[in-house]
Amino acid sequence: MNSTRAPESLIIDGAALPPMAFRLPHGMHAIEVSLAADERAEAARRLVRDIYPQGQESLWESMGSLYSAMADEMLASGVGFFGIGLYEIEDGGGVAHCSLTVAVFESGETDQDVVAQGIQALMLGDPLREVTWLDLPCGPAVCGVTFQKLLVDGAYTKSSQDEELVMGQIQVHVPFSTGPYTAVFTLDTASVEQSDEFSHAVAGIVGSVEFPSPAGAEGAAQPIASNSSVEK
């Protein structure tokens, strides 16, 4: 994956939430889920044009409506950020695809270590999940990696036969250093052959997380959530 371009700096800053900033690698296209409805729809249209620059207007309209509807559903479930990553596979192997969401939830505790230890204990309860403790520049975090097989109905496959699809998920819980909140970064992909590359991408994203003071955050990054809708 090519991440040589300087990544974009973004920020989640809800009305009652401390600000959080992080950086995205090249190839990740974002929707600011917590924008007002009309701005969110426009962000979805821009996303589609970024992903399909050679597409037709009809494609942009249909896919823009689809992504806008997805963003509406995510907003209702507490997601403040939605991104799609498209990366060319080396040696002409096609394109690897992933989705990235970020949600922020109340944790009821301000001690980052206590929150991370509790999350780790819960995640270790799943024997199919690989759990790793992370020491990030912004504080402790916990990463969980899972793979699962899904059965895709033949009505949606090229062979017209039911097919198994392996999905990989990397999820990182990052407790805030500035309040009783936890950010959950979730990357999902069916391109499991590129799991190592996606792991490096996620490591770069969560490794860039910062919790700036509200005054210091002004002008330092682009807001991606401008209301308290990601609160619980």
Tab-separated table of C-alpha atoms in Angstrom:
chain	number	residue	atom	x	y	z
A	1	MET	CA	0.000	0.000	0.000
A	2	ASN	CA	1.291	3.403	-0.915
A	3	SER	CA	1.247	5.790	2.035
A	4	THR	CA	4.034	8.111	0.900
A	5	ARG	CA	1.713	11.096	0.550
A	6	ALA	CA	1.361	13.183	3.701
A	7	PRO	CA	-1.834	11.832	5.339
A	8	GLU	CA	-4.807	14.025	6.051
A	9	SER	CA	-5.307	15.216	9.628
A	10	LEU	CA	-8.832	14.903	11.000
A	11	ILE	CA	-10.569	15.610	14.279
A	12	ILE	CA	-13.646	14.444	16.170
A	13	ASP	CA	-14.926	17.273	18.335
A	14	GLY	CA	-18.496	16.824	19.625
A	15	ALA	CA	-20.246	19.500	21.670
A	16	ALA	CA	-19.668	17.568	24.907
A	17	LEU	CA	-16.641	15.529	23.860
A	18	PRO	CA	-12.963	16.383	24.226
A	19	PRO	CA	-11.333	16.704	20.789
A	20	MET	CA	-9.499	13.784	19.218
A	21	ALA	CA	-7.261	14.042	16.158
A	22	PHE	CA	-5.752	11.306	13.997
A	23	ARG	CA	-4.172	10.948	10.588
A	24	LEU	CA	-5.188	8.818	7.620
A	25	PRO	CA	-2.934	7.077	5.103
A	26	HIS	CA	-3.113	7.782	1.405
A	27	GLY	CA	-5.922	5.794	-0.196
A	28	MET	CA	-8.451	6.239	2.617
A	29	HIS	CA	-11.542	8.229	1.569
A	30	ALA	CA	-13.667	9.682	4.368
A	31	ILE	CA	-17.245	10.693	5.105
A	32	GLU	CA	-17.843	13.087	7.984
A	33	VAL	CA	-20.764	11.132	9.413
A	34	SER	CA	-21.742	13.642	12.092
A	35	LEU	CA	-22.223	16.567	9.740
A	36	ALA	CA	-25.688	18.032	9.203
A	37	ALA	CA	-27.838	15.864	6.912
A	38	ASP	CA	-27.376	17.968	3.749
A	39	GLU	CA	-23.622	18.304	4.329
A	40	ARG	CA	-23.368	14.576	4.995
A	41	ALA	CA	-25.111	13.823	1.682
A	42	GLU	CA	-22.691	16.121	-0.126
A	43	ALA	CA	-19.750	14.412	1.630
A	44	ALA	CA	-21.060	11.052	0.364
A	45	ARG	CA	-21.183	12.409	-3.195
A	46	ARG	CA	-17.604	13.670	-2.902
A	47	LEU	CA	-16.533	10.288	-1.558
A	48	VAL	CA	-17.975	8.481	-4.577
A	49	ARG	CA	-16.308	10.886	-7.008
A	50	ASP	CA	-12.979	10.343	-5.222
A	51	ILE	CA	-13.330	6.559	-5.371
A	52	TYR	CA	-14.672	6.416	-8.943
A	53	PRO	CA	-13.088	9.438	-10.696
A	54	GLN	CA	-13.742	7.921	-14.124
A	55	GLY	CA	-17.333	7.028	-13.329
A	56	GLN	CA	-20.523	8.264	-14.953
A	57	GLU	CA	-22.953	10.681	-13.334
A	58	SER	CA	-25.484	7.866	-12.898
A	59	LEU	CA	-22.928	5.827	-10.921
A	60	TRP	CA	-22.033	8.801	-8.762
A	61	GLU	CA	-25.699	9.456	-7.970
A	62	SER	CA	-26.587	5.841	-7.142
A	63	MET	CA	-23.453	5.123	-5.088
A	64	GLY	CA	-23.654	8.521	-3.424
A	65	SER	CA	-27.191	7.737	-2.260
A	66	LEU	CA	-26.051	4.327	-1.000
A	67	TYR	CA	-23.143	5.729	1.015
A	68	SER	CA	-25.309	8.555	2.338
A	69	ALA	CA	-27.854	6.006	3.615
A	70	MET	CA	-25.033	3.979	5.196
A	71	ALA	CA	-23.755	7.101	6.925
A	72	ASP	CA	-27.245	7.801	8.298
A	73	GLU	CA	-27.420	4.300	9.780
A	74	MET	CA	-23.932	4.585	11.257
A	75	LEU	CA	-24.724	7.931	12.849
A	76	ALA	CA	-27.706	6.362	14.616
A	77	SER	CA	-25.413	3.670	16.074
A	78	GLY	CA	-22.829	6.114	17.412
A	79	VAL	CA	-20.308	6.101	14.546
A	80	GLY	CA	-18.641	9.481	13.991
A	81	PHE	CA	-16.400	8.599	11.053
A	82	PHE	CA	-16.687	6.316	8.032
A	83	GLY	CA	-13.946	5.722	5.517
A	84	ILE	CA	-13.294	3.437	2.563
A	85	GLY	CA	-9.765	2.380	1.672
A	86	LEU	CA	-8.757	1.297	-1.822
A	87	TYR	CA	-5.202	0.091	-2.383
A	88	GLU	CA	-3.562	-1.344	-5.463
A	89	ILE	CA	-2.132	-4.793	-4.885
A	90	GLU	CA	1.462	-5.099	-6.071
A	91	ASP	CA	2.293	-7.063	-9.226
A	92	GLY	CA	-1.035	-6.291	-10.865
A	93	GLY	CA	-3.065	-8.278	-8.377
A	94	GLY	CA	-6.078	-5.971	-8.391
A	95	VAL	CA	-7.381	-3.703	-5.649
A	96	ALA	CA	-7.630	-4.381	-1.915
A	97	HIS	CA	-10.691	-2.883	-0.240
A	98	CYS	CA	-11.426	-2.067	3.390
A	99	SER	CA	-13.821	0.022	5.459
A	100	LEU	CA	-12.900	2.012	8.567
A	101	THR	CA	-15.265	3.335	11.211
A	102	VAL	CA	-14.593	5.292	14.381
A	103	ALA	CA	-17.098	5.478	17.221
A	104	VAL	CA	-16.724	7.227	20.571
A	105	PHE	CA	-18.458	5.903	23.692
A	106	GLU	CA	-18.609	6.815	27.340
A	107	SER	CA	-16.371	4.574	29.434
A	108	GLY	CA	-17.362	5.865	32.891
A	109	GLU	CA	-13.704	6.017	33.959
A	110	THR	CA	-10.935	8.540	33.395
A	111	ASP	CA	-7.929	6.331	34.190
A	112	GLN	CA	-6.710	5.091	30.802
A	113	ASP	CA	-4.989	2.011	32.222
A	114	VAL	CA	-8.094	0.930	34.141
A	115	VAL	CA	-10.280	1.336	31.044
A	116	ALA	CA	-7.823	-0.530	28.807
A	117	GLN	CA	-7.459	-3.372	31.316
A	118	GLY	CA	-11.235	-3.768	31.480
A	119	ILE	CA	-11.512	-3.831	27.684
A	120	GLN	CA	-8.700	-6.362	27.459
A	121	ALA	CA	-10.421	-8.647	29.967
A	122	LEU	CA	-13.670	-8.535	27.987
A	123	MET	CA	-11.982	-9.152	24.630
A	124	LEU	CA	-10.001	-12.097	25.987
A	125	GLY	CA	-13.321	-13.789	26.690
A	126	ASP	CA	-13.600	-14.555	22.965
A	127	PRO	CA	-11.285	-17.507	22.196
A	128	LEU	CA	-11.391	-16.733	18.463
A	129	ARG	CA	-10.026	-13.215	18.902
A	130	GLU	CA	-6.312	-12.422	18.980
A	131	VAL	CA	-5.882	-9.718	21.622
A	132	THR	CA	-2.852	-7.429	21.942
A	133	TRP	CA	-2.061	-4.669	24.434
A	134	LEU	CA	-0.720	-1.523	22.731
A	135	ASP	CA	1.329	1.306	24.213
A	136	LEU	CA	0.545	4.233	21.926
A	137	PRO	CA	1.986	7.770	22.163
A	138	CYS	CA	-1.469	8.896	23.416
A	139	GLY	CA	-1.657	6.127	26.051
A	140	PRO	CA	-2.651	2.450	26.352
A	141	ALA	CA	-4.973	0.733	23.885
A	142	VAL	CA	-6.208	-2.775	23.139
A	143	CYS	CA	-6.314	-4.408	19.705
A	144	GLY	CA	-8.451	-7.385	18.728
A	145	VAL	CA	-8.157	-9.293	15.440
A	146	THR	CA	-10.755	-11.766	14.217
A	147	PHE	CA	-11.456	-13.734	11.046
A	148	GLN	CA	-14.789	-15.288	10.220
A	149	LYS	CA	-16.382	-17.152	7.333
A	150	LEU	CA	-19.617	-15.849	5.852
A	151	LEU	CA	-21.850	-17.754	3.458
A	152	VAL	CA	-22.835	-15.579	0.498
A	153	ASP	CA	-26.118	-16.492	-1.191
A	154	GLY	CA	-25.683	-17.691	-4.782
A	155	ALA	CA	-28.033	-14.940	-5.924
A	156	TYR	CA	-25.176	-12.498	-5.297
A	157	THR	CA	-22.201	-14.478	-6.663
A	158	LYS	CA	-20.813	-14.767	-10.211
A	159	SER	CA	-21.025	-18.551	-10.091
A	160	SER	CA	-24.661	-18.446	-8.927
A	161	GLN	CA	-23.577	-20.896	-6.226
A	162	ASP	CA	-23.370	-20.249	-2.503
A	163	GLU	CA	-19.792	-19.244	-1.697
A	164	GLU	CA	-17.796	-18.779	1.486
A	165	LEU	CA	-16.299	-15.354	2.100
A	166	VAL	CA	-13.616	-14.841	4.728
A	167	MET	CA	-13.809	-11.478	6.491
A	168	GLY	CA	-11.098	-9.995	8.661
A	169	GLN	CA	-11.591	-7.356	11.342
A	170	ILE	CA	-9.057	-5.277	13.231
A	171	GLN	CA	-10.537	-3.319	16.131
A	172	VAL	CA	-8.587	-0.990	18.416
A	173	HIS	CA	-10.039	0.541	21.592
A	174	VAL	CA	-8.284	3.771	22.569
A	175	PRO	CA	-9.255	5.342	25.929
A	176	PHE	CA	-9.235	9.146	25.998
A	177	SER	CA	-6.635	10.851	28.173
A	178	THR	CA	-8.917	13.874	28.566
A	179	GLY	CA	-12.216	12.403	29.711
A	180	PRO	CA	-14.293	9.251	30.380
A	181	TYR	CA	-14.544	8.220	26.728
A	182	THR	CA	-13.139	5.488	24.505
A	183	ALA	CA	-12.653	5.631	20.738
A	184	VAL	CA	-13.169	2.386	18.833
A	185	PHE	CA	-11.394	2.102	15.462
A	186	THR	CA	-12.741	-0.797	13.367
A	187	LEU	CA	-11.303	-1.913	10.042
A	188	ASP	CA	-13.175	-4.610	8.097
A	189	THR	CA	-11.937	-6.255	4.915
A	190	ALA	CA	-12.523	-9.236	2.674
A	191	SER	CA	-8.995	-8.791	1.268
A	192	VAL	CA	-7.530	-11.038	3.950
A	193	GLU	CA	-4.433	-11.774	1.855
A	194	GLN	CA	-3.418	-8.174	2.559
A	195	SER	CA	-4.053	-8.427	6.311
A	196	ASP	CA	-0.444	-7.543	7.134
A	197	GLU	CA	-0.649	-4.354	5.090
A	198	PHE	CA	-3.952	-3.401	6.693
A	199	SER	CA	-2.469	-4.086	10.127
A	200	HIS	CA	0.334	-1.628	9.362
A	201	ALA	CA	-2.222	0.926	8.152
A	202	VAL	CA	-4.253	0.632	11.356
A	203	ALA	CA	-1.077	0.850	13.439
A	204	GLY	CA	-0.237	4.122	11.704
A	205	ILE	CA	-3.742	5.525	12.248
A	206	VAL	CA	-4.025	4.711	15.962
A	207	GLY	CA	-0.382	5.612	16.505
A	208	SER	CA	-1.184	9.142	15.324
A	209	VAL	CA	-4.107	9.658	17.733
A	210	GLU	CA	-3.856	12.816	19.815
A	211	PHE	CA	-6.105	14.377	22.429
A	212	PRO	CA	-5.357	18.100	22.063
A	213	SER	CA	-6.819	20.786	24.265
A	214	PRO	CA	-9.860	22.483	22.674
A	215	ALA	CA	-7.872	25.705	22.178
A	216	GLY	CA	-4.947	23.859	20.640
A	217	ALA	CA	-7.234	21.891	18.329
A	218	GLU	CA	-8.616	24.975	16.590
A	219	GLY	CA	-7.205	25.241	13.102
A	220	ALA	CA	-4.971	22.227	13.639
A	221	ALA	CA	-7.229	19.716	11.941
A	222	GLN	CA	-10.403	19.381	9.953
A	223	PRO	CA	-13.479	18.596	12.109
A	224	ILE	CA	-15.198	15.344	11.216
A	225	ALA	CA	-17.842	15.428	13.939
A	226	SER	CA	-19.404	18.708	14.944
A	227	ASN	CA	-22.170	17.720	17.337
A	228	SER	CA	-22.771	15.433	20.300
A	229	SER	CA	-24.445	12.689	18.306
A	230	VAL	CA	-21.615	10.233	18.947
A	231	GLU	CA	-22.202	10.393	22.680
A	232	LYS	CA	-23.833	7.604	24.607
